[in-house]
Coordinates of C-alpha atoms in Angstrom, one line a residue:
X277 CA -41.9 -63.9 -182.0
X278 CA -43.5 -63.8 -185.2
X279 CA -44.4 -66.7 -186.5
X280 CA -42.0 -66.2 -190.0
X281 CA -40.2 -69.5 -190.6
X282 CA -42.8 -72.3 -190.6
X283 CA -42.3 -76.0 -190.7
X284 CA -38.6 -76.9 -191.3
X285 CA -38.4 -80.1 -193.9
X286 CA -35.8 -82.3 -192.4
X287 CA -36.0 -84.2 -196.2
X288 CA -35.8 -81.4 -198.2
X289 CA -34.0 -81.6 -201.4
X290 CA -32.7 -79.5 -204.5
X291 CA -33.7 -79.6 -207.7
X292 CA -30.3 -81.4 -208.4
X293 CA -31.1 -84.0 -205.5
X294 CA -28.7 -82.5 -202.9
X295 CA -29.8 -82.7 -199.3
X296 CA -30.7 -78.8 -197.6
X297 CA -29.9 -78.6 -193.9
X298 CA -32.0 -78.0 -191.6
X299 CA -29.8 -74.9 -190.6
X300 CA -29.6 -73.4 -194.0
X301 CA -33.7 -74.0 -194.2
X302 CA -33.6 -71.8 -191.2
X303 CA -31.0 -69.3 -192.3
X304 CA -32.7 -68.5 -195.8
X305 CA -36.1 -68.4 -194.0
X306 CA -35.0 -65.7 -191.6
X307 CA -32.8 -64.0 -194.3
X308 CA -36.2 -63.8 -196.3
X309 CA -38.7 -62.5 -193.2
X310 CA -35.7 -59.3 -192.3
X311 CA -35.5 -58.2 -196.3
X312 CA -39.3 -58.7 -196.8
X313 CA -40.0 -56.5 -193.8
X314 CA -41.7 -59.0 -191.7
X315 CA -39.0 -58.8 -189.1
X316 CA -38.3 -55.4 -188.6
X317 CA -35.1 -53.3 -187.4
X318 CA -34.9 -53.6 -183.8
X319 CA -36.8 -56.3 -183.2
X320 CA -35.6 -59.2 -180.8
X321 CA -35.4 -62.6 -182.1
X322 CA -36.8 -65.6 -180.3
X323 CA -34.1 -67.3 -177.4
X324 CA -32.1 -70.2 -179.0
X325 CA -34.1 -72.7 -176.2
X326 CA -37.4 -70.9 -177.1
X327 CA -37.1 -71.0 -181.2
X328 CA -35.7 -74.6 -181.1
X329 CA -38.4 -75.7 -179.3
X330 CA -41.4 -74.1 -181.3
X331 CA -39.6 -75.9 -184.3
X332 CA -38.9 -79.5 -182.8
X333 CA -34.9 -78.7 -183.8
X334 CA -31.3 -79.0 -181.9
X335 CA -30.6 -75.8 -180.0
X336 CA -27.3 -75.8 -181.5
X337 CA -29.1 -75.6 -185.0
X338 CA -30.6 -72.6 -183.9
X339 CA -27.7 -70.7 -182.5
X340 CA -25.7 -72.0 -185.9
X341 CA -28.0 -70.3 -188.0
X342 CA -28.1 -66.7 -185.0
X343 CA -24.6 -67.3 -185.6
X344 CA -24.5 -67.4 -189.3
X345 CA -27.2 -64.3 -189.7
X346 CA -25.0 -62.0 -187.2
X347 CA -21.7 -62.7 -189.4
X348 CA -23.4 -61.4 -192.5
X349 CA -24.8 -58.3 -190.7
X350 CA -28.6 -59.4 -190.4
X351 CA -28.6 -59.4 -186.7
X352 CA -27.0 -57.8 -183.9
X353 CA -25.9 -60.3 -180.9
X354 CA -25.3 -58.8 -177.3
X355 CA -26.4 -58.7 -173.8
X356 CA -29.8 -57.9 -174.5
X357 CA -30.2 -60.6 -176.9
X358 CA -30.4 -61.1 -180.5
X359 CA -32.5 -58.1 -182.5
X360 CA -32.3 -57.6 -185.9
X361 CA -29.9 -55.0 -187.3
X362 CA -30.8 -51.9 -189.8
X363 CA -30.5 -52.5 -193.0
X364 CA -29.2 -49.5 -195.4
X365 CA -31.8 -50.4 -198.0
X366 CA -35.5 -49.8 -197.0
X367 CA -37.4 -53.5 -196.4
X368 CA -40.0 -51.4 -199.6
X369 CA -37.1 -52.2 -202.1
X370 CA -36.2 -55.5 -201.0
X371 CA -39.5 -56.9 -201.0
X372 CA -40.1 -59.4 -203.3
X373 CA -43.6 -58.8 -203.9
X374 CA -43.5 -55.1 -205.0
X375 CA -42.9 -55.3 -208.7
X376 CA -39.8 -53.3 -209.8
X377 CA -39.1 -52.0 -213.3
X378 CA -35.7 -52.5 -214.7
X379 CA -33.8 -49.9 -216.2
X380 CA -32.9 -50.4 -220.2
X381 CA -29.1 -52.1 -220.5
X382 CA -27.3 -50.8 -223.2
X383 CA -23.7 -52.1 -224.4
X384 CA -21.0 -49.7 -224.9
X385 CA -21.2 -48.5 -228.7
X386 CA -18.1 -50.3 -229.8
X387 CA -20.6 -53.3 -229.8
X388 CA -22.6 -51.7 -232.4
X389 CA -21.2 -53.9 -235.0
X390 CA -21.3 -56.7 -233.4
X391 CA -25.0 -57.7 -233.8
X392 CA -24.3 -60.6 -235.4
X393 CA -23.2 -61.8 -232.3
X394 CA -26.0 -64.5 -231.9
X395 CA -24.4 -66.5 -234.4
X396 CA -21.3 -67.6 -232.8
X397 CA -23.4 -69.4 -230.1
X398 CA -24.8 -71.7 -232.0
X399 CA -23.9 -75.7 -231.1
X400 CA -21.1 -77.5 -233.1
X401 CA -23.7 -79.1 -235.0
X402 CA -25.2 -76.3 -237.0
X403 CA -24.6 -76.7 -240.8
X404 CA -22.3 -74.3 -242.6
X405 CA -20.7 -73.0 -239.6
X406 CA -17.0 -70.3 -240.2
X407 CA -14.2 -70.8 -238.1
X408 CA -15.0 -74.6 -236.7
X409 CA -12.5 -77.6 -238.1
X410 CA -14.5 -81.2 -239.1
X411 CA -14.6 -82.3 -235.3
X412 CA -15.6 -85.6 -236.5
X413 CA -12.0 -86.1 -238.4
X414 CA -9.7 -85.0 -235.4
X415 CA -7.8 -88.3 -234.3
X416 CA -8.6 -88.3 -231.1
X417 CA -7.1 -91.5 -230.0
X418 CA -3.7 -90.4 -231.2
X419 CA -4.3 -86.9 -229.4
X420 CA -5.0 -88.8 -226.0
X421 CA -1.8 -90.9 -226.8
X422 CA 0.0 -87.5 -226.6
X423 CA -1.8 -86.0 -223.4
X424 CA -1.2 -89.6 -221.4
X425 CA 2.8 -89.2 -222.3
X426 CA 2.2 -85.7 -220.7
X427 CA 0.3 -86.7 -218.0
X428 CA 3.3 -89.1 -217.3
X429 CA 6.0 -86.2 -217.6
X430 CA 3.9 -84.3 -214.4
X431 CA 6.1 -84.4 -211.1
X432 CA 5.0 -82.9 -207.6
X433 CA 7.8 -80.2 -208.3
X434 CA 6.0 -79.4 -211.3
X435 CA 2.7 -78.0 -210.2
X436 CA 4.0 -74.9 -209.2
X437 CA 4.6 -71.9 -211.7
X438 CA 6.2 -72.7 -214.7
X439 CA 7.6 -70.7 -217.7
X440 CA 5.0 -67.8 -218.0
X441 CA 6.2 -67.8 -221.1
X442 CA 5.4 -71.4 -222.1
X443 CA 6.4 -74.9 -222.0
X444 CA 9.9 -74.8 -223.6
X445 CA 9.1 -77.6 -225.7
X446 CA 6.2 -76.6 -226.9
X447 CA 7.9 -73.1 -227.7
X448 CA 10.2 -75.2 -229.6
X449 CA 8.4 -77.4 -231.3
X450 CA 6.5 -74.3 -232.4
X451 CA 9.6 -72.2 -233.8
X452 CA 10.5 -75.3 -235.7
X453 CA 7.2 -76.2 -237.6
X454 CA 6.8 -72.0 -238.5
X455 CA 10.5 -72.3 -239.9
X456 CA 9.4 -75.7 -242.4
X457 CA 6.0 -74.5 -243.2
X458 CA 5.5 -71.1 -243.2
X459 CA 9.1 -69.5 -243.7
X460 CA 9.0 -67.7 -240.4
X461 CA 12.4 -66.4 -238.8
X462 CA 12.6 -67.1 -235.3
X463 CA 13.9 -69.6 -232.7
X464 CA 11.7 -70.9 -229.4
X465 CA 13.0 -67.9 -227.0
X466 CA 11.0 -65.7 -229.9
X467 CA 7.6 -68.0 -229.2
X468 CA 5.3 -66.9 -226.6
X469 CA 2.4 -69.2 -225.5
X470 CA -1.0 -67.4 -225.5
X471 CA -4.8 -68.9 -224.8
X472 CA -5.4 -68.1 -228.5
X473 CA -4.7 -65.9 -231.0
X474 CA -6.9 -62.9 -229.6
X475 CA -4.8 -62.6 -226.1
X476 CA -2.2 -63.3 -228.3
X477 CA -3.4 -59.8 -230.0
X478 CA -4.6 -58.2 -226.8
X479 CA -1.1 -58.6 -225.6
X480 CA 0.4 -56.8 -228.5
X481 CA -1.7 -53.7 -227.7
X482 CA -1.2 -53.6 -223.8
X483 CA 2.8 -54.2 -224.7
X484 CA 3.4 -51.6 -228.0
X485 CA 0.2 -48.9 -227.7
X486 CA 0.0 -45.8 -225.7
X487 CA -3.7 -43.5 -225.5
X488 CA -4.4 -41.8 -228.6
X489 CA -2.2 -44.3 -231.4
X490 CA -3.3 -44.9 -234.1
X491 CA -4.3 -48.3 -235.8
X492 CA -5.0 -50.0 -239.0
X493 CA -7.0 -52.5 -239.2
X494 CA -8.3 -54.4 -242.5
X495 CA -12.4 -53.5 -243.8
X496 CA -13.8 -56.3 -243.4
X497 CA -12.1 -57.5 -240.3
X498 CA -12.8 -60.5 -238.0
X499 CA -14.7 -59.6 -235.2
X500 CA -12.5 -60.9 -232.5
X501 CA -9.5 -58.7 -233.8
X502 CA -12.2 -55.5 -234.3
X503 CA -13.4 -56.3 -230.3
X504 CA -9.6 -55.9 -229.1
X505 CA -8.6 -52.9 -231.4
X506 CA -11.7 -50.8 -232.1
X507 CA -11.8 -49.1 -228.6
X508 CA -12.1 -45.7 -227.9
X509 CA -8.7 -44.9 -227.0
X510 CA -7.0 -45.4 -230.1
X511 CA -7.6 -44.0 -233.5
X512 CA -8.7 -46.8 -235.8
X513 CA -8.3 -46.3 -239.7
X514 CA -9.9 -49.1 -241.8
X515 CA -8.4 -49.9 -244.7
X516 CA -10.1 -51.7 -247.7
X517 CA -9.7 -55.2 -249.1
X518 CA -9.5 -55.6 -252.6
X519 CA -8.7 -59.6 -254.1
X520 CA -5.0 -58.4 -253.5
X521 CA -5.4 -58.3 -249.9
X522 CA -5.2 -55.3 -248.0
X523 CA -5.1 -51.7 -250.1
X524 CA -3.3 -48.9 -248.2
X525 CA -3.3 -45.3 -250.0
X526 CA 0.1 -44.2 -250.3
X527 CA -0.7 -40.9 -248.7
X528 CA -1.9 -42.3 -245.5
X529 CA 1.6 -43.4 -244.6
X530 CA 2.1 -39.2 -244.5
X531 CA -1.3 -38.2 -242.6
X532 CA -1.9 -40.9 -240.0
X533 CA 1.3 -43.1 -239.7
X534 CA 0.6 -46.5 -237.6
X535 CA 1.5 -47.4 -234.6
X536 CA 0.2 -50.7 -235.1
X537 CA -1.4 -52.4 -238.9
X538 CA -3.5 -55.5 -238.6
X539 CA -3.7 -58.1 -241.6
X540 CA -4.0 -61.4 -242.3
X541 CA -2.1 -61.9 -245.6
X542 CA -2.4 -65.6 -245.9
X543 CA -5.6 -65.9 -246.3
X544 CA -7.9 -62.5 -245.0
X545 CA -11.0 -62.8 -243.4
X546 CA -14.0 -62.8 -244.7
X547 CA -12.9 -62.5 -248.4
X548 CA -10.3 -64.9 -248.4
X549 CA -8.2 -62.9 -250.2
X550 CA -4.4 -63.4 -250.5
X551 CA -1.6 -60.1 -249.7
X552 CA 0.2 -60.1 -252.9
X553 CA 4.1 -60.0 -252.8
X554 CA 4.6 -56.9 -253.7
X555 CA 2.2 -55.1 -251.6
X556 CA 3.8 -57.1 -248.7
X557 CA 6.8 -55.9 -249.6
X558 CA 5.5 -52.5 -250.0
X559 CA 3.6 -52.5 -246.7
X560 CA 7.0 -54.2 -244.8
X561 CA 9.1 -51.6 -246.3
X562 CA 6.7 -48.1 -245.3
X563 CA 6.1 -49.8 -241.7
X564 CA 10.6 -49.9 -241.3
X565 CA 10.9 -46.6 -242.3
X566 CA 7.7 -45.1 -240.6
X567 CA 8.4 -47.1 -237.0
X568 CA 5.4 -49.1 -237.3
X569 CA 5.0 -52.4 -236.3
X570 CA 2.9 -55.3 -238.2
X571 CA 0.7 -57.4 -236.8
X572 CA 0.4 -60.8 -239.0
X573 CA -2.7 -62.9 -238.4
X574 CA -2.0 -66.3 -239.8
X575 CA -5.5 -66.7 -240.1
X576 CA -5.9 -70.5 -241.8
X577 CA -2.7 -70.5 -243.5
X578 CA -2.4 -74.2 -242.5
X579 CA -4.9 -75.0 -244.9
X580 CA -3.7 -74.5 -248.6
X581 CA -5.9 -75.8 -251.2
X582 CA -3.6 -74.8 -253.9
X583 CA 0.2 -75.8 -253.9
X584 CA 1.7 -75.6 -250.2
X585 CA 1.1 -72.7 -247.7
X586 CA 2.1 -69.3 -248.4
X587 CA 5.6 -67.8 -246.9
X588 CA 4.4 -65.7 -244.3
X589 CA 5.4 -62.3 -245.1
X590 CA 7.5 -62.2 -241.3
X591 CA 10.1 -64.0 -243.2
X592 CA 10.3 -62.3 -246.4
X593 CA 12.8 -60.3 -245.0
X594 CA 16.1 -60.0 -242.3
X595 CA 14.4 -58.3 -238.7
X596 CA 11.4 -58.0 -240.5
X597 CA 9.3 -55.0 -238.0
X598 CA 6.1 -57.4 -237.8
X599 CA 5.0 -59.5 -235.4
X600 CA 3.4 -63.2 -236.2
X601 CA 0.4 -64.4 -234.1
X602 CA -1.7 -68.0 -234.8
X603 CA -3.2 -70.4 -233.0
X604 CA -4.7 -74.1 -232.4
X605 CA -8.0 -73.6 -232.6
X606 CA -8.7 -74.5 -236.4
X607 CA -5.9 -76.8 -236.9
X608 CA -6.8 -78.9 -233.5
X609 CA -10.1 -78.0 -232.0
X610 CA -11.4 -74.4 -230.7
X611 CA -11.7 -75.7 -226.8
X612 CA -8.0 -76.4 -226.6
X613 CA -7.1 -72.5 -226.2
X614 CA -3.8 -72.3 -227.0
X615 CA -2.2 -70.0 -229.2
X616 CA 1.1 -68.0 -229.6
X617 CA 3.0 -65.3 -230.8
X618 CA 6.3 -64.8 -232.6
X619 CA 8.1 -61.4 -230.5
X620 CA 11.0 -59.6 -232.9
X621 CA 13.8 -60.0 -230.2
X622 CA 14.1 -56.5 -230.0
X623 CA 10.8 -56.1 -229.2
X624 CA 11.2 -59.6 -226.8
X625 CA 14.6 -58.5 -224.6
X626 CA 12.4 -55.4 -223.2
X627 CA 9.1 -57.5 -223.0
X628 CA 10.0 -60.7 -220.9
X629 CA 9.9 -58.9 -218.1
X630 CA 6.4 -57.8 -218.8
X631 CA 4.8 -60.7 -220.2
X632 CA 6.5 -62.9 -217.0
X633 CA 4.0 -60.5 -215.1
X634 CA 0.8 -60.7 -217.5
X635 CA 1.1 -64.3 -218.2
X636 CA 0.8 -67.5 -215.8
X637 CA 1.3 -70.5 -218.7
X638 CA -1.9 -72.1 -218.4
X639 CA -3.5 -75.7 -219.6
X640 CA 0.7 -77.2 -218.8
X641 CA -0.2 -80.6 -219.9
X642 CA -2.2 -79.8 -222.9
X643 CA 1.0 -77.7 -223.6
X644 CA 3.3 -81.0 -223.1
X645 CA 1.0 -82.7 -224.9
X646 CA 0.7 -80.7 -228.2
X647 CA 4.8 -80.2 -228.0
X648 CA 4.2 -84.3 -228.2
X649 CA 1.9 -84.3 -230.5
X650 CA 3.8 -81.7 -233.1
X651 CA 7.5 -83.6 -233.0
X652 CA 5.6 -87.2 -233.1
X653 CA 4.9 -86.1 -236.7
X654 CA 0.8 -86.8 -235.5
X655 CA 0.2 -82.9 -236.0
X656 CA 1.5 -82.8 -239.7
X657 CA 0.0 -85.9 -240.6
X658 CA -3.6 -84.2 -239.4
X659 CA -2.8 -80.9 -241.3
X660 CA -2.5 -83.2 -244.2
X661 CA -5.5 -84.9 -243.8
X662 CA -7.4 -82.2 -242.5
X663 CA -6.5 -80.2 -246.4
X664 CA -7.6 -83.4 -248.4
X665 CA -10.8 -83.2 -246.8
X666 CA -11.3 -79.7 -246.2
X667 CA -10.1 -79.3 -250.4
X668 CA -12.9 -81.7 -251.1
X669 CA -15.8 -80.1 -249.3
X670 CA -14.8 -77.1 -250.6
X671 CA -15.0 -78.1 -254.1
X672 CA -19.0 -79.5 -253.4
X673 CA -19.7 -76.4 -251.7
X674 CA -18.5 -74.0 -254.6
X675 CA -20.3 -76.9 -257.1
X676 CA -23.7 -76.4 -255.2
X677 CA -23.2 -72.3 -255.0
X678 CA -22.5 -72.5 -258.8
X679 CA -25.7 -73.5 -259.6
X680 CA -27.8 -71.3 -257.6
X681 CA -26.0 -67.9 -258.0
X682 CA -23.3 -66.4 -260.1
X683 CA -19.9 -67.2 -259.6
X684 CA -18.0 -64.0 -259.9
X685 CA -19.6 -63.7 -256.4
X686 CA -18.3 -66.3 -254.5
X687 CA -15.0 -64.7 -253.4
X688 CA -11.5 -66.8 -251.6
X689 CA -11.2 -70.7 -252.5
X690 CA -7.3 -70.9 -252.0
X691 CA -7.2 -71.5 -248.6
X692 CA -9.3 -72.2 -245.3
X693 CA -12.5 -73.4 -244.1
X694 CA -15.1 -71.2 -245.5
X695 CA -16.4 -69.3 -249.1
X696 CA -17.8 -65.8 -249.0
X697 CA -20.5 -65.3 -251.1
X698 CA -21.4 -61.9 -251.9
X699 CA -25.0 -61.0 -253.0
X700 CA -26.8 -57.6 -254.2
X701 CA -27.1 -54.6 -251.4
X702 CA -30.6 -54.5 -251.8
X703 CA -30.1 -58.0 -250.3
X704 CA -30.8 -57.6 -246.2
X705 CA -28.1 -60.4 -245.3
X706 CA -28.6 -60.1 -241.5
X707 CA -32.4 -61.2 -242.1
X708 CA -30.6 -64.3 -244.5
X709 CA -28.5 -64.8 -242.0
X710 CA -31.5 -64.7 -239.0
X711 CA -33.5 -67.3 -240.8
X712 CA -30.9 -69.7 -242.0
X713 CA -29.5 -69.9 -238.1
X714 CA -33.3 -70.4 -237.3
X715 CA -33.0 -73.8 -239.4
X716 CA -29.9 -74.9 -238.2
X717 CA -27.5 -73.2 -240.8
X718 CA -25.0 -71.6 -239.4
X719 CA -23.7 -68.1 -242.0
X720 CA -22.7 -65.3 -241.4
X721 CA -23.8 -61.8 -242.7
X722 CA -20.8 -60.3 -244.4
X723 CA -21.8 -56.8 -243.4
X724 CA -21.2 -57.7 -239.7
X725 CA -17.6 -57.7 -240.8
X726 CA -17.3 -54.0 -242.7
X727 CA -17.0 -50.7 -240.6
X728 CA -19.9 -48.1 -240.6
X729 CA -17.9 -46.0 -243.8
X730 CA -17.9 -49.3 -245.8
X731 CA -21.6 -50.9 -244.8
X732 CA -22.9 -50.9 -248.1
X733 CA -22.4 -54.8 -248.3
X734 CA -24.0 -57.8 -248.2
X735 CA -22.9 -61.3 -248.5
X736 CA -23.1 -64.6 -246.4
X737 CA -19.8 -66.0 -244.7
X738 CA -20.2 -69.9 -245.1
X739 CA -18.0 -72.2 -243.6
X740 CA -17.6 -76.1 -244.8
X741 CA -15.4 -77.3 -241.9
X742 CA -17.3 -78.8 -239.7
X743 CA -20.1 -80.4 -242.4
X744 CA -20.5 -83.4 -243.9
X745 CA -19.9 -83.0 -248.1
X746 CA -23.1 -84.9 -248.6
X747 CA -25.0 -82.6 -246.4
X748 CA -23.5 -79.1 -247.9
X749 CA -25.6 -79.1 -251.1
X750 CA -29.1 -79.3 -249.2
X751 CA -28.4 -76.7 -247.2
X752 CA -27.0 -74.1 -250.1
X753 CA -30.6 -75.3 -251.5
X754 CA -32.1 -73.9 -248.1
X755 CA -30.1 -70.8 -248.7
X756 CA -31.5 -70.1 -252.1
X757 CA -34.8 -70.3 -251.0
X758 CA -34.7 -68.3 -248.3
X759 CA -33.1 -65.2 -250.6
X760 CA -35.5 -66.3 -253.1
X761 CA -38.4 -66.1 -250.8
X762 CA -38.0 -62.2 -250.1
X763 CA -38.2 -62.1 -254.2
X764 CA -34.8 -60.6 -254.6
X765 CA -34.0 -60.6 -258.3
X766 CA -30.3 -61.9 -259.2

């Protein structure tokens, strides 16, 4: 036979330090010499004796690795010995040394919008960043605390399937701190556990939408709700954001009623604006009458700067046809992946059956845990630390904005982790944004968030979670320069 596999290493490591058999050496090599070409179709391998001599090995080595290769369909193993089998593919394509040119890769065009994608992968410690809580304030010792008092509550009987529906006390504790803090009208067989907010809203659309429905969602919108909704099978309508939240034209409820409306009324994002009662009210009262159904993003309604956290608008009134949806990720920490949904029981007597199918109730003792860790009272303590310190970097971030740019364009301030601050549309925001997350700064190009009929924006999403107040007024400075650099004129 062709000399193909050379000497074996019988020290031969990874690059991680693991040892490499001496059978898998001789597997790979042989898998290498049939692909290149080297051993042909129909050629006959070398006897075990024979091969395992010429390499100084076991014969049972050798017959491992004949035995390996003829399993995977790289040789064929019968009377007449052992001969290579033939391959579908021509040994031309497979070799490695002819050089191949890949075809372009494009994403499907609902990612269009999304090119600001490269900014959510940023690490934790990038200045400025949306959407991440001050990792450095979460009380971890307490949170550990809860998860060892759940770690304790684990039986053998318990690692099987649980409630695909949730941990019943976490459920509960859930239904009782909506009810105190945000006015919401349910009890725990209403709560659904989720790994976030955005299966939470995936769920909504596999459990209520048909082909062809229609859907409202707000202009600008967050991404992750725009990645689940904006698909081709449905009819998306934007609907603009003014400072009074969402802005739907009376006439639309006649031409293209909704099977489904998105907001966030607490606190919308990007603009941090706040749904006004009476265009709640007005929106609640169209969707009962229309069969609509409301999906309410409690998008950082935990964090209030100004008085206590808004009612949600679920609660404003009796069977109310919306359904609530929040998560853990901004009042805990983003990696914990838990988040829930608040079913109308109409909608939940027909869905059980459903979401027992779809749903497996993941991450069980981080569930225990946080039911722990909300009726310990250690979960509203931390809200109420976390709004001291998020009010007070908020107030040094809109200090340092003030005295670089005009402040009928910094938009939201009554809630949340992050300002918006609009600039000029002759101002490319997506090259601001570029640069800044070249420096470490984390923003966000506001026009990302608007749909192709409302792109004429620009604007930098910038979050004050996650940084220090003593570092937020160097890096508004960097921002300044940057804009100033392209000699934009405010």
């Amino acid at each position: 036979m062709i000399d193909i596999t050379g000497v074996l290493e019988p020290y031969a490591k990874t690059p991680t330090g693991e040892k490499i058999s001496l059978h898998k050496q001789l597997v790979e090599r042989l898998q290498r010499a049939i692909l290149s070409g080297r051993l042909p179709s129909g050629v006959v391998l070398s006897s075990s004796r024979t091969l395992a001599s010429e390499l100084g090995i076991s014969r049972n080595t050798v017959v491992l690795a004949y035995e390996h290769l003829a399993a995977e369909g790289y040789v064929i193993a019968d009377q007449q010995g052992t001969r290579v089998a033939k391959l579908n593919l021509q040994s031309e394509v497979l070799n490695s040394d002819i050089e191949t040119k890949e075809k372009p890769f494009t994403l499907a065009n609902r990612w269009e919008t999304f090119s600001d994608v490269s900014s959510q992968s940023l690490p934790t410690a990038a200045l400025l960043a949306p959407g991440l809580p001050s990792l450095t304030d979460f009380p971890l010792a307490l949170w550990r605390r809860s998860l060892e008092r759940a770690v304790k509550q684990l039986y053998r009987h318990s690692l099987a399937s649980k409630d695909p529906l949730g941990e019943q006390s976490l459920r509960k504790a859930i239904a009782v701190h909506l009810q105190i803090s945000r006015g919401v009208q349910c009890d725990a067989e209403q709560v659904v556990i989720t790994e976030g907010a955005q299966q939470a809203l995936e769920l909504c659309v596999k459990l209520m939408t048909n082909p062809d429905d229609t859907i409202w969602i707000e202009d600008p919108c967050y991404n992750g709700a725009k990645s689940v909704l904006d698909i081709e099978t449905f009819k998306i309508i934007p609907i603009p954001v003014d400072k009074e939240g969402i802005s739907v034209p009376h006439d639309l409820w006649l031409t293209n009623v909704p099977k489904l409306v998105f907001t966030s009324p607490a606190h919308q994002y990007p603009t941090g604006s706040v749904l006004s009662v009476s265009r709640r009210l007005e929106l609640l009262d169209q969707a009962r009458k229309a069969g609509s159904w409301i999906i309410e993003d409690d998008y950082d309604g935990d964090f209030r700067h100004l008085g206590s956290p808004i009612a949600s608008m679920q609660g404003l009134i009796n069977n109310s046809p919306v359904i609530y949806i929040g998560s853990f990720s901004k009042t805990m920490y983003p990696t914990l992946r838990i988040g829930f949904m608040v079913l109308p029981k109409q909608i939940m007597n027909q869905a059980a059956p459903v979401l027992s199918k779809l749903l497996r109730s993941s991450n069980q003792i981080q569930q225990t845990a946080l039911a722990d860790f909300m009726t310990s009272g250690e979960f509203g303590r931390h809200l109420g630390r976390m709004r001291r310190i998020y009010r007070e970097r908020q107030k040094v971030l809109k200090t340092a904005l003030v005295q670089h740019f005009k402040q009928n364009w910094i938009l939201g301030g009554s809630a949340g982790m992050h300002l918006t601050l609009k600039l000029p549309v002759s101002i490319d925001d997506k090259y601001i944004a570029r640069k800044a997350q070249e420096l470490g700064i984390n923003v966000h190009a506001l026009s990302t968030f608007y749909s192709k009929a409302q792109s004429n924006h620009s604007g930098l999403v910038i979050g004050y979670g996650n940084t220090h107040k003593d570092k937020i007024p160097e890096a508004v400075d960097i921002l300044s320069k940057l804009i100033k650099f392209k000699e934009y004129k405010f």
